[in-house]
Amino acid sequence: MSKPFAITLKPGTSLANLTGTWRSERPVYLDRLPPCNNACPAGENIQGWLFHAESGDYEQAWRVLTESNPMPAVMGRVCYHPCENSCNRAQLDSAVGINSVERFLGDEAIKLGWKFAAPATTSGKKVLVVGAGPSGLSAAYHLARLGHQVEIQEAGPLSGGMMRFGIPKYRLPREVLDAEVQRILDLGVTLKLNTKVARIEQSMKEGNFDAAFLAVGAHIGKRTFIPAGDATKIVDAVSVLRSMEGEDKPMLGRRVVIYGGGNTAIDVARTAKRLGATEAIIVYRRTRDKMPAHDFEVEEALQEGVMIKWLSTIKQAGEGEITVEKMQLDDKGYPQPTGEYETLAADSVVLALGQDVDLSLLEGVPGLELKDGTVQVSSNMMTGHPGIFAGGDMVPSERTVTVAIGHGKKAARNIDAWLRGTVHQAEAKHELAEFQNLNTWYYSDAHQTVRPMLDIIRRQTSFDEVQGGLDETNALFEARRCLSCGNCFECDNCYGVCPDNAVIKLGPGKRFEFKYDYCKGCGLCVAECPCGAIKMVAEET
Amino acid sequence: MGFQTVKFYQTGTFTVGNRLLAPDERSVQADENRSNSINSGHRACQGCGEALGARYAIDAAMAESNGQLIAANATGCLEVFSTPYPESSWQLPWIHSLFGNAPAVATGIAAAMKVKGRHEVRVVAQGGDGGTTDIGFGCLSGMFERNDDVLYICYDNEAYMNTGVQRSSATPPAARTATTMPVGSEPGNVFGQGKNVPEIAMAHNIPYVATATVADLRDLEYKVRKAMRLHGARYIQIFVPCPLGWGTASHDTIRMARLAKETGMFPVFEAEHGEVTGVVKIRHKVAIEEYLKPQKRFAHLFGKHAHPETIARLQAIADRNIRKYGLLDEGGNQDV
Ligand SMILES: Cc1cc2nc3c(=O)[nH]c(=O)nc-3n(C[C@H](O)[C@H](O)[C@H](O)COP(=O)(O)OP(=O)(O)OC[C@H]3O[C@@H](n4cnc5c(N)ncnc54)[C@H](O)[C@@H]3O)c2cc1C
Ligand SMILES: Cc1ncc(C[n+]2csc(CCOP(=O)(O)OP(=O)(O)O)c2C)c(N)n1
Ligand code: SF4
Ligand SMILES: [Mg+2]
């Protein structure tokens, strides 16, 4: 035995005394579900990819991210980031700027040319994806990675769906979209443009497809009856935005009235401004707090000089002007007419009242259930017709790019199971990591980094991107603001604070283990774990 | 200047370790190969602050002295729970003689090492607050006055815990102990008595005096390592909550130490040759009630027969510490 300095006799050791027997409760390590992950419609493991970003390993972060979502550069621009709304750090100072770190990772990947790993196996199965919007692209990506042969048939001349023909360039530059679509196609996905699927069953039969995923979106602008003279130009918002991608830009005139209160209305108004309109006025029948558009978008539009007439409906459109009626909210918050009228100068009226789904490709398919103009799907994203799955805007749900991408992922996993004759079992959700589970003493105080905005003149006159990205230093800073809710980030606190040396440190990436022979069950490790990744459970008696 | 906190690496230097810091910026306790000077199997209570504080301190001293360290221990919990014959938890040469003579024993060891020319061997003495501020006080003052080459560490749990929670000269006013019952118009320990040994040590003009708590490991390690690089008499008093004696939950030991510091009740500072050279500022100031309430030894101040005036007097002590040591930054918060 090599004895410590100056010791000649072998001392009896306290290791003979197994103090673990004193315990009535034992600590156990666990992974709790971070609220950001829980809120992400695309099912991203946000805390998981931030963990790698924190150490500056951006490629690994991007790889973990893209296990769920193949389009982080797009997502980091257009996602409404429900993750940030539920981020625990908001209760401390301000939410982690998850969206801006995501964008940074997406942009790094494009800049440095990171590619997806080729699928490890091939299944020999063929899947048809209808529509190259976010939902279709996401499904194609996940199906390809699972080894299936995928063909996307797209009616339009270019990929992207509403990401290209709806969302304006100043929010999503097309080079970014193109780069992320191309990376999906590089996995061996076939994309057939200008190929409208007229009858789904026929297209499946012709191409010998084993299954299909439908993601045709919602493209038919809703109309409302407005008595109008011949001279008034009334157009719908999706057509206006779509024509922005063509050779001939829409002719809206100098005074443009937009009717509606959603994000689309805002996008059209801001687009009209950039096309040279002196006045872009949104007419909306309710109040600002009732508006479906997000507050930050309303704010940005107002900054750019867009005007909004609250509590108003359009009654009539005449030559060069329209008549609006003032509304009043009743007790239940519904707008009611007041009989008071006003005229507004208008060269054109753009209707932004929502979109309907074109379901004609489903005609004659047995077993389907249609409701309110959408296709019903069960929890595995399959329609009532075996082998035909659907997602995105055409099924009942919130209509966002993120939800569409989440549907694509979920459908792909279920299609994969269905093709193999099994049922996909989603992993059981872990218990939520709540703010009370954290010991926030241990985190440095640091507020969210603000992203740079383009100057106002260029925002009003060009289609240059409005919101800038973070650079490496502030992206790293922002990632490190993450509290790692519910998931060990190897801060060594448990290893340090145990008065009984009953925690073994297993080394980088391997976390820790308890020595239950000596753990007395004091619970200090649980109390001092910053991120709530340990809990006490009663010992069986 | 005191220990420099690392500003922003997620948890900076607040946590024991931090995978984002360079290896040489990490703590001794984060090291997989730390010496674990008091090993598992010791008989300290669940959540013992003293066992924790002793491992923090002696591991740091071992790291700084390359393992060439001898410890002399006063009687008290630390000695009793670590070394019931024939077992010991200690992983270094360790000697226990009497309750009150640990400083003198350490002085003797240091002298012997000097005579033998073993200059690399360093000596620590350690004991509880009773052993230090009361019964061993004469030996301690002598050790200071002779500037013997010993680092003395006092683990302050504010009473004689090993014999069943009797009052010591480090017991705070109003705290109930077995010998200061909560009866009469001024229940608990008296105001206006007791000793502030860190300040008495400073009055000896010794090279180094510091206070620390088990709630701030990085500061504690910094102070022990710094003390070990110096020679002559050095004194560190470490605040170590005692779940049994204070009537607190075993998982609250570190929280209580943090609150003692954040309220100003236990000022954390360092001094060289009798002058304060650094203080650890309060990060998020809290009122004294938050510290008192979870402790059963102060329970008589709350509830039906509450003593708000006594609580106010304790707050006044904390406020005085804050003023005296400058514990609050302008703005009150030390990190970005
Ligand atoms: C102006 C506007 C702005 C928006 N801004 C945002 C935003 O900032 N953030 C956000 O999260 N969401 C936003 N959305 C919503 C988002 O764009 C949609 O929810 C999302 O694109 C839906 O994806 P999808 O794949 O279901 O459908 P789409 O994106 O609509 O894609 C469907 C694709 O299918 C093709 N297709 C249709 N029929 C056929 C057929 N029969 N055969 C072959 N192909 C067919 C279409 O050409 C299209 O390419 C916005 C929407 C609009 C209109
Ligand atoms: C001369 C002498 N008097 C009394 C005792 C009994 N005794 C043993 S430990 C102890 C209390 C120690 O208190 P403290 O020094 O504060 O250490 P703690 O146990 O609180 O850590 C006492 C009174 C003794 N061992 N020797
Ligand atoms: S702090 Fe990190 S893990 Fe927690 S909710 Fe926010 S982003 Fe997610
Ligand atoms: Mg004591």
Short mmCIF file of N, CA, C and O in Angstrom, two decimals, chain A residues 337-381:
data_model
loop_
_atom_site.label_atom_id
_atom_site.label_comp_id
_atom_site.label_asym_id
_atom_site.label_seq_id
_atom_site.Cartn_x
_atom_site.Cartn_y
_atom_site.Cartn_z
N PRO A 337 -72.00 47.32 -35.67
CA PRO A 337 -72.05 48.55 -36.48
C PRO A 337 -72.63 49.72 -35.67
O PRO A 337 -73.46 49.52 -34.79
N THR A 338 -72.16 50.92 -36.00
CA THR A 338 -72.65 52.10 -35.28
C THR A 338 -73.50 53.01 -36.16
O THR A 338 -74.16 53.93 -35.67
N GLY A 339 -73.43 52.81 -37.50
CA GLY A 339 -74.15 53.70 -38.39
C GLY A 339 -73.38 54.97 -38.71
O GLY A 339 -73.86 55.84 -39.44
N GLU A 340 -72.17 55.08 -38.19
CA GLU A 340 -71.34 56.25 -38.53
C GLU A 340 -70.41 55.89 -39.68
O GLU A 340 -69.75 54.86 -39.64
N TYR A 341 -70.35 56.74 -40.66
CA TYR A 341 -69.56 56.42 -41.86
C TYR A 341 -68.47 57.46 -42.08
O TYR A 341 -68.53 58.58 -41.57
N GLU A 342 -67.54 57.04 -42.92
CA GLU A 342 -66.40 57.91 -43.20
C GLU A 342 -65.88 57.49 -44.58
O GLU A 342 -66.00 56.33 -44.95
N THR A 343 -65.30 58.40 -45.33
CA THR A 343 -64.72 57.96 -46.60
C THR A 343 -63.21 58.08 -46.54
O THR A 343 -62.65 58.94 -45.87
N LEU A 344 -62.57 57.14 -47.25
CA LEU A 344 -61.11 57.13 -47.33
C LEU A 344 -60.73 57.09 -48.80
O LEU A 344 -61.36 56.38 -49.58
N ALA A 345 -59.69 57.83 -49.16
CA ALA A 345 -59.21 57.76 -50.52
C ALA A 345 -58.53 56.42 -50.73
O ALA A 345 -57.78 55.96 -49.86
N ALA A 346 -58.81 55.75 -51.87
CA ALA A 346 -58.19 54.45 -52.12
C ALA A 346 -58.12 54.16 -53.61
O ALA A 346 -59.13 54.25 -54.31
N ASP A 347 -56.91 53.84 -54.08
CA ASP A 347 -56.78 53.42 -55.47
C ASP A 347 -57.03 51.93 -55.61
O ASP A 347 -57.37 51.45 -56.68
N SER A 348 -56.79 51.19 -54.53
CA SER A 348 -57.08 49.76 -54.58
C SER A 348 -57.40 49.25 -53.18
O SER A 348 -57.00 49.86 -52.18
N VAL A 349 -58.14 48.14 -53.15
CA VAL A 349 -58.47 47.49 -51.88
C VAL A 349 -57.92 46.07 -51.94
O VAL A 349 -58.16 45.34 -52.90
N VAL A 350 -57.14 45.71 -50.91
CA VAL A 350 -56.58 44.35 -50.87
C VAL A 350 -57.28 43.59 -49.75
O VAL A 350 -57.28 44.04 -48.60
N LEU A 351 -57.85 42.47 -50.09
CA LEU A 351 -58.55 41.68 -49.07
C LEU A 351 -57.59 40.68 -48.44
O LEU A 351 -57.00 39.85 -49.13
N ALA A 352 -57.42 40.80 -47.16
CA ALA A 352 -56.54 39.87 -46.43
C ALA A 352 -57.38 39.23 -45.34
O ALA A 352 -57.23 39.51 -44.16
N LEU A 353 -58.28 38.37 -45.75
CA LEU A 353 -59.30 37.85 -44.83
C LEU A 353 -59.10 36.37 -44.54
O LEU A 353 -60.01 35.70 -44.08
N GLY A 354 -57.91 35.86 -44.86
CA GLY A 354 -57.66 34.44 -44.61
C GLY A 354 -57.75 33.65 -45.91
O GLY A 354 -58.13 34.18 -46.95
N GLN A 355 -57.35 32.38 -45.82
CA GLN A 355 -57.32 31.54 -47.01
C GLN A 355 -58.06 30.23 -46.81
O GLN A 355 -58.10 29.71 -45.70
N ASP A 356 -58.59 29.72 -47.91
CA ASP A 356 -59.22 28.41 -47.91
C ASP A 356 -58.31 27.40 -48.60
O ASP A 356 -57.43 27.77 -49.38
N VAL A 357 -58.57 26.13 -48.32
CA VAL A 357 -57.76 25.05 -48.91
C VAL A 357 -58.43 24.57 -50.20
O VAL A 357 -59.65 24.41 -50.25
N ASP A 358 -57.63 24.35 -51.22
CA ASP A 358 -58.14 23.75 -52.45
C ASP A 358 -58.05 22.23 -52.30
O ASP A 358 -56.98 21.65 -52.37
N LEU A 359 -59.21 21.61 -52.07
CA LEU A 359 -59.21 20.17 -51.77
C LEU A 359 -59.55 19.32 -52.98
O LEU A 359 -59.82 18.13 -52.85
N SER A 360 -59.49 19.95 -54.18
CA SER A 360 -59.99 19.22 -55.35
C SER A 360 -59.20 17.93 -55.64
O SER A 360 -59.74 16.99 -56.18
N LEU A 361 -57.95 17.88 -55.25
CA LEU A 361 -57.17 16.67 -55.53
C LEU A 361 -57.66 15.44 -54.78
O LEU A 361 -57.27 14.32 -55.06
N LEU A 362 -58.54 15.69 -53.78
CA LEU A 362 -59.03 14.58 -52.96
C LEU A 362 -60.36 14.02 -53.44
O LEU A 362 -60.87 13.07 -52.86
N GLU A 363 -60.87 14.62 -54.49
CA GLU A 363 -62.19 14.18 -54.95
C GLU A 363 -62.22 12.68 -55.21
O GLU A 363 -61.31 12.14 -55.83
N GLY A 364 -63.25 12.04 -54.70
CA GLY A 364 -63.43 10.61 -54.98
C GLY A 364 -62.62 9.68 -54.10
O GLY A 364 -62.75 8.46 -54.20
N VAL A 365 -61.77 10.22 -53.21
CA VAL A 365 -61.00 9.33 -52.35
C VAL A 365 -61.91 8.83 -51.22
O VAL A 365 -62.47 9.65 -50.49
N PRO A 366 -62.04 7.52 -51.08
CA PRO A 366 -62.95 7.02 -50.05
C PRO A 366 -62.34 7.13 -48.64
O PRO A 366 -61.12 7.09 -48.48
N GLY A 367 -63.21 7.27 -47.67
CA GLY A 367 -62.79 7.23 -46.27
C GLY A 367 -62.41 8.57 -45.67
O GLY A 367 -62.19 8.67 -44.47
N LEU A 368 -62.29 9.62 -46.49
CA LEU A 368 -61.83 10.90 -45.96
C LEU A 368 -62.89 11.61 -45.16
O LEU A 368 -64.08 11.49 -45.43
N GLU A 369 -62.46 12.35 -44.21
CA GLU A 369 -63.41 13.20 -43.48
C GLU A 369 -62.97 14.65 -43.66
O GLU A 369 -61.85 15.02 -43.34
N LEU A 370 -63.86 15.46 -44.22
CA LEU A 370 -63.56 16.87 -44.42
C LEU A 370 -64.41 17.69 -43.46
O LEU A 370 -65.58 17.37 -43.24
N LYS A 371 -63.83 18.72 -42.90
CA LYS A 371 -64.59 19.55 -41.98
C LYS A 371 -64.12 20.99 -42.08
O LYS A 371 -62.91 21.23 -42.07
N ASP A 372 -65.03 21.91 -42.19
CA ASP A 372 -64.69 23.33 -42.31
C ASP A 372 -63.62 23.59 -43.36
O ASP A 372 -62.71 24.40 -43.15
N GLY A 373 -63.69 22.87 -44.45
CA GLY A 373 -62.73 23.11 -45.53
C GLY A 373 -61.34 22.58 -45.27
O GLY A 373 -60.40 22.95 -45.97
N THR A 374 -61.18 21.74 -44.26
CA THR A 374 -59.87 21.12 -44.02
C THR A 374 -60.03 19.60 -43.95
O THR A 374 -61.14 19.10 -43.79
N VAL A 375 -58.91 18.89 -44.05
CA VAL A 375 -58.95 17.43 -43.99
C VAL A 375 -58.66 16.99 -42.56
O VAL A 375 -57.70 17.45 -41.95
N GLN A 376 -59.47 16.09 -42.06
CA GLN A 376 -59.23 15.59 -40.70
C GLN A 376 -58.14 14.51 -40.75
O GLN A 376 -58.15 13.66 -41.63
N VAL A 377 -57.24 14.58 -39.78
CA VAL A 377 -56.24 13.52 -39.65
C VAL A 377 -56.26 13.02 -38.22
O VAL A 377 -56.64 13.76 -37.30
N SER A 378 -55.85 11.77 -38.03
CA SER A 378 -55.80 11.27 -36.65
C SER A 378 -54.45 11.65 -36.05
O SER A 378 -53.64 12.31 -36.69
N SER A 379 -54.19 11.18 -34.83
CA SER A 379 -52.99 11.63 -34.14
C SER A 379 -51.71 11.20 -34.86
O SER A 379 -50.63 11.73 -34.61
N ASN A 380 -51.82 10.22 -35.75
CA ASN A 380 -50.61 9.84 -36.51
C ASN A 380 -50.52 10.55 -37.86
O ASN A 380 -49.75 10.15 -38.73
N MET A 381 -51.32 11.60 -38.06
CA MET A 381 -51.32 12.44 -39.26
C MET A 381 -51.90 11.73 -40.49
O MET A 381 -51.80 12.23 -41.60
#
